[in-house]
Short mmCIF file of C-alpha atoms and ligand atoms in Angstrom, two decimals:
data_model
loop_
_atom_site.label_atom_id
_atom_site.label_comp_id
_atom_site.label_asym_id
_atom_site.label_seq_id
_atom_site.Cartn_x
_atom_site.Cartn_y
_atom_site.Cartn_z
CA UNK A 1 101.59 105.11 119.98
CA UNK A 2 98.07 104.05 119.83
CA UNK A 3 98.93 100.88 118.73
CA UNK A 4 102.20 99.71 121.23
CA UNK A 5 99.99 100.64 124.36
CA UNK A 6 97.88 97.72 124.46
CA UNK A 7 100.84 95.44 123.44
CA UNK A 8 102.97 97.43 126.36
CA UNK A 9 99.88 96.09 128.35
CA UNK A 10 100.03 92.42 127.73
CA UNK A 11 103.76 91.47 126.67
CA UNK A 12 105.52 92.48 129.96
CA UNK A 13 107.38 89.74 131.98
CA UNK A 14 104.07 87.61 132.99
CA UNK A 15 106.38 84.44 133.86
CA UNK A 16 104.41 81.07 133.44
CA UNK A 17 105.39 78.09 134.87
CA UNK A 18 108.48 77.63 135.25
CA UNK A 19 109.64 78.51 131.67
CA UNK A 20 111.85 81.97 132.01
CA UNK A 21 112.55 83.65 129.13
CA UNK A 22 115.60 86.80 129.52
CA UNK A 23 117.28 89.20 128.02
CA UNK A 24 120.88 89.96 128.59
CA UNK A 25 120.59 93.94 127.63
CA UNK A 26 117.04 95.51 127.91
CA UNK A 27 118.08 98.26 125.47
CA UNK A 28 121.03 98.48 122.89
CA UNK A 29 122.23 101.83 121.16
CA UNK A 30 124.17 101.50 117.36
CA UNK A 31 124.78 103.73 114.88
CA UNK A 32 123.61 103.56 110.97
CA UNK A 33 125.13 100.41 108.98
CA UNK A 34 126.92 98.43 112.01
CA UNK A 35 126.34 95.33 113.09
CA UNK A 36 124.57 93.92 116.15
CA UNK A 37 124.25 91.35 118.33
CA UNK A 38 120.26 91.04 120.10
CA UNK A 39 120.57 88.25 123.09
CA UNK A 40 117.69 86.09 124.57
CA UNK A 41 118.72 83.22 127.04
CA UNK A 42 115.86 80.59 128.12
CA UNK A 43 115.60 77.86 130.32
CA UNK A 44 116.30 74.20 129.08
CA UNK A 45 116.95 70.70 130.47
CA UNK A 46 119.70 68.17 129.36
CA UNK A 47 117.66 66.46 126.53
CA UNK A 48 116.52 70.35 125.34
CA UNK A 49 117.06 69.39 121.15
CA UNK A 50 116.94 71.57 118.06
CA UNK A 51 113.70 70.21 117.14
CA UNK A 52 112.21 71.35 120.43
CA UNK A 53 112.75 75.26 119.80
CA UNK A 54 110.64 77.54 118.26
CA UNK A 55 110.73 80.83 118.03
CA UNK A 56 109.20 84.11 116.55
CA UNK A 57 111.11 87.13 116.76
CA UNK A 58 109.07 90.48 116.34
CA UNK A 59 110.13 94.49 115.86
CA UNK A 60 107.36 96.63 116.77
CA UNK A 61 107.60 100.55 115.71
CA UNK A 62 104.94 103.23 115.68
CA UNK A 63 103.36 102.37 112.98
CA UNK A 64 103.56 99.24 112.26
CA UNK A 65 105.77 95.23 113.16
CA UNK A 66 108.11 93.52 111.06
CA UNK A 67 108.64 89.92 111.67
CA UNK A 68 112.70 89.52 111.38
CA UNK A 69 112.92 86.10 112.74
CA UNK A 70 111.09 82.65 112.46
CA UNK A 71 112.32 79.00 113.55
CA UNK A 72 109.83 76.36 113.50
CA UNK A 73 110.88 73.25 115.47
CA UNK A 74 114.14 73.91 114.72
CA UNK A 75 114.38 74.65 110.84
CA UNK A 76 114.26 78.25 110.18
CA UNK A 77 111.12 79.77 107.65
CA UNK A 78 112.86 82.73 105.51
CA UNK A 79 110.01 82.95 103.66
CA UNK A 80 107.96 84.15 106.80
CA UNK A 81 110.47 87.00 107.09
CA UNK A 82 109.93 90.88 106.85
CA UNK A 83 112.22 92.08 103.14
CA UNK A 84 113.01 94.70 105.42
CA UNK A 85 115.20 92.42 107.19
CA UNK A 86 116.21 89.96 104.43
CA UNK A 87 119.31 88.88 104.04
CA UNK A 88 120.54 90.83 107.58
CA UNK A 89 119.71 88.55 110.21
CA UNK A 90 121.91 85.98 111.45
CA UNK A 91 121.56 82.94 114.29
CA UNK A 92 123.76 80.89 116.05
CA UNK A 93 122.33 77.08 116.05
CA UNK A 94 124.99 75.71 118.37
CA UNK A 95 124.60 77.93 121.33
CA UNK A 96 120.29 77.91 121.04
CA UNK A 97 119.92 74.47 122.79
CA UNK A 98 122.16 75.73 125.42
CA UNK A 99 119.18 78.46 126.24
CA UNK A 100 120.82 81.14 124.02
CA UNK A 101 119.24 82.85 121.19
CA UNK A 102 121.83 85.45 119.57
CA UNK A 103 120.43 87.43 116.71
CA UNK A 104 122.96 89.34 114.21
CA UNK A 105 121.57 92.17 112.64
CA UNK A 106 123.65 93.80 109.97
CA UNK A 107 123.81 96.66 108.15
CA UNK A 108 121.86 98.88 110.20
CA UNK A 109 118.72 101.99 109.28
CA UNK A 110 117.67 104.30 111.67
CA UNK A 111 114.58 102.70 110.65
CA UNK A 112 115.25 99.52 112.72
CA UNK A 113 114.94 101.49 115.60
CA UNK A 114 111.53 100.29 118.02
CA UNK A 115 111.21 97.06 120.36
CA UNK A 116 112.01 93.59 119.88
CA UNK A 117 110.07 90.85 120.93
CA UNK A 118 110.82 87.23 121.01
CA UNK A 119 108.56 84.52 121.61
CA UNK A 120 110.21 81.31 122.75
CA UNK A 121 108.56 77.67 122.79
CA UNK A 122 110.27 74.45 123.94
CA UNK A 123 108.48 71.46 123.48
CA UNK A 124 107.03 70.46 126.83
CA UNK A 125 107.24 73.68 128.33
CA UNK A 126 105.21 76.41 127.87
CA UNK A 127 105.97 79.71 125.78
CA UNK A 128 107.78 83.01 126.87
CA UNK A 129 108.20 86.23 125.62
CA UNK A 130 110.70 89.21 126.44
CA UNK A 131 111.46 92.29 124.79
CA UNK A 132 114.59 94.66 124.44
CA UNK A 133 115.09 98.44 123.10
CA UNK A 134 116.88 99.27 119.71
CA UNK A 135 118.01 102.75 118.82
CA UNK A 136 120.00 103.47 115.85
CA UNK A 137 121.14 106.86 114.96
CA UNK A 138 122.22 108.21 111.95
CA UNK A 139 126.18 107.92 111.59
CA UNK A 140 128.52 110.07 112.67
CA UNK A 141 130.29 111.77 109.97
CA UNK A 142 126.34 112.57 108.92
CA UNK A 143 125.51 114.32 112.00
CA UNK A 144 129.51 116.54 112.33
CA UNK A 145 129.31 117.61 108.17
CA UNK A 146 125.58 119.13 108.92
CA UNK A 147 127.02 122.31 111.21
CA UNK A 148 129.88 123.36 108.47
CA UNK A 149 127.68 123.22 105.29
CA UNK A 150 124.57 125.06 107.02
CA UNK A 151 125.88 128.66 107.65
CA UNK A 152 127.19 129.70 104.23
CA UNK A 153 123.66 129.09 102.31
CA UNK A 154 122.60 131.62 105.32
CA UNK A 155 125.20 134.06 105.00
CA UNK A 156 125.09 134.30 100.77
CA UNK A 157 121.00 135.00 101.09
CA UNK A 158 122.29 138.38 103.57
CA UNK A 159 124.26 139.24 101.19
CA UNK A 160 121.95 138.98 97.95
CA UNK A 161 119.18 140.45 100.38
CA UNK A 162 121.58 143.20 100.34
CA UNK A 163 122.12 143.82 96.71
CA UNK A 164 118.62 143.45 96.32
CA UNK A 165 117.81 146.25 98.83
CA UNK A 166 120.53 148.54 96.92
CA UNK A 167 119.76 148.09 93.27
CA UNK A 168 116.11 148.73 94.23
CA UNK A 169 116.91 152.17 95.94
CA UNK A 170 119.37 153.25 93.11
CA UNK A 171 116.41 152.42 90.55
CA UNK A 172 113.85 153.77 93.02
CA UNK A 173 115.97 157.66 93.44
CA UNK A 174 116.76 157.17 89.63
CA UNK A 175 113.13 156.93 88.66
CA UNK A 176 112.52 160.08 91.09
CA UNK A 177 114.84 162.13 89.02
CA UNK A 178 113.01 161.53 85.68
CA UNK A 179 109.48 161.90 86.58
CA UNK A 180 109.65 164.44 89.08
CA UNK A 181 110.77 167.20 86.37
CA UNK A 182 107.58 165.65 83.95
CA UNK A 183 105.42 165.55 86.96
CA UNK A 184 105.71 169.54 87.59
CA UNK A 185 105.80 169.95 84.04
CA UNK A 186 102.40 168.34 83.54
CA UNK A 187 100.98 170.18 86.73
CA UNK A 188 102.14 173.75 85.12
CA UNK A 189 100.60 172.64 81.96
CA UNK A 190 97.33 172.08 83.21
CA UNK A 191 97.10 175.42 84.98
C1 NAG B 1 116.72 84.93 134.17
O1 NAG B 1 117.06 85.97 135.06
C2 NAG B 1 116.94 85.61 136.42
C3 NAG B 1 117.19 86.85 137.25
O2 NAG B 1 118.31 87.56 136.81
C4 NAG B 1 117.94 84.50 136.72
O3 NAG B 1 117.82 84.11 138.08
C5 NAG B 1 117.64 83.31 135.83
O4 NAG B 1 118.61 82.29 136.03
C6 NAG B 1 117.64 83.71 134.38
N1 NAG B 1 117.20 82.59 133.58
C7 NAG B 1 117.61 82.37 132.34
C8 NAG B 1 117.09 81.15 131.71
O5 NAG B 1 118.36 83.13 131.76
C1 NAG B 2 128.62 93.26 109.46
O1 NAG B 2 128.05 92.07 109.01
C2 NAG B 2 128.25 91.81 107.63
C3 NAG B 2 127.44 90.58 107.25
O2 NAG B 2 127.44 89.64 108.26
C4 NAG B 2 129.74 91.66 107.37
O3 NAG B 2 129.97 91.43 106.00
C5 NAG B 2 130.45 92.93 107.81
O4 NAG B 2 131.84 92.78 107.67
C6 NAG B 2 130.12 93.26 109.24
N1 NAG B 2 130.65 94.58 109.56
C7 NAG B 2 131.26 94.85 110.70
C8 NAG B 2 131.73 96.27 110.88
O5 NAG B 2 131.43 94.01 111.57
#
């Protein structure tokens, strides 16, 4: 937490110029190993080219951020990418200089869950950033197994708490029988 305030400070919508930077959903909700789609749309002119774009694409947790996605005047940099996110991001090249970035994220963790930032630049214009909300829970069939498995653990410790509590009674009145008769017999002994 310590570390998203300040960012929470200084990333929010300050719109320079007249370079606008959106996003179509501000927060998106998936579940464990599906696939989404993250969407940023920007503003561009007629002669807007591949070349022209570049872009760095940020997920910012708790702890710490992962960079997932990095296109320097046009040509994409792998090699600047998070592993956490190799191999699972995907772009559509035809649509960016139309003003829309679509990012497809596959194979979901919970552990992608946190903000996503973008940072646009189009060569004139200035740069723009915008964020959007991730959540991914765990999957289903996770979460409705968890109810059904959890009582019987519960209900065998009763009944070995049980047995315990009777075998150590029998033992404990048995035990009473034997020494009590030595006991007295010691204590008339001694007299
Ligand atoms: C950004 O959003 C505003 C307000 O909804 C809209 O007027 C504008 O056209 C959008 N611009 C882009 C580039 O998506
Ligand atoms: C998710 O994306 C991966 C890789 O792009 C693909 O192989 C898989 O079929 C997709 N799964 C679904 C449920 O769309």
């Amino acid at each position: 937490m310590i570390f998203i305030t300040p960012l929470l400070l200084f990333l929010p919508s300050c719109v320079s110029g007249t370079f606008v930077v959106n996003v179509t959903q501000t927060s998106y909700h998936a579940e464990e190993n599906q696939n989404i789609t993250l969407e940023w749309t920007f503003s561009t002119r007629r002669d807007t080219s591949l070349r022209s774009i570049s872009i760095v694409c940020e997920m910012f947790t708790e702890i710490r951020r992962y960079l997932l996605f990095h296109l320097h005047q046009g040509v994409e940099s792998p090699e600047s990418q998070d592993p956490e996110f190799s191999g699972r991001v995907q772009w559509d090249k035809d649509v960016l200089t139309e003003g829309r970035l679509t990012l497809h994220v596959s194979r979901l963790r919970t552990s992608d869950s946190g903000f996503y930032v973008c940072d646009i630049f189009v060569i004139p214009d200035e740069s723009n950033s915008r964020r959007c909300w991730l959540i991914v829970t765990a999957a289903a069939e996770l979460q409705t197994q968890r109810p059904t498995e959890s009582p019987q653990p519960e209900r065998h410790r009763f009944i070995w708490i049980y047995v315990g509590l009777a075998v150590t009674l029998t033992l404990l009145s048995l035990s009473a029988a034997v020494f009590k008769p030595r006991l007295t017999k010691c204590l008339c002994r001694k007299r």
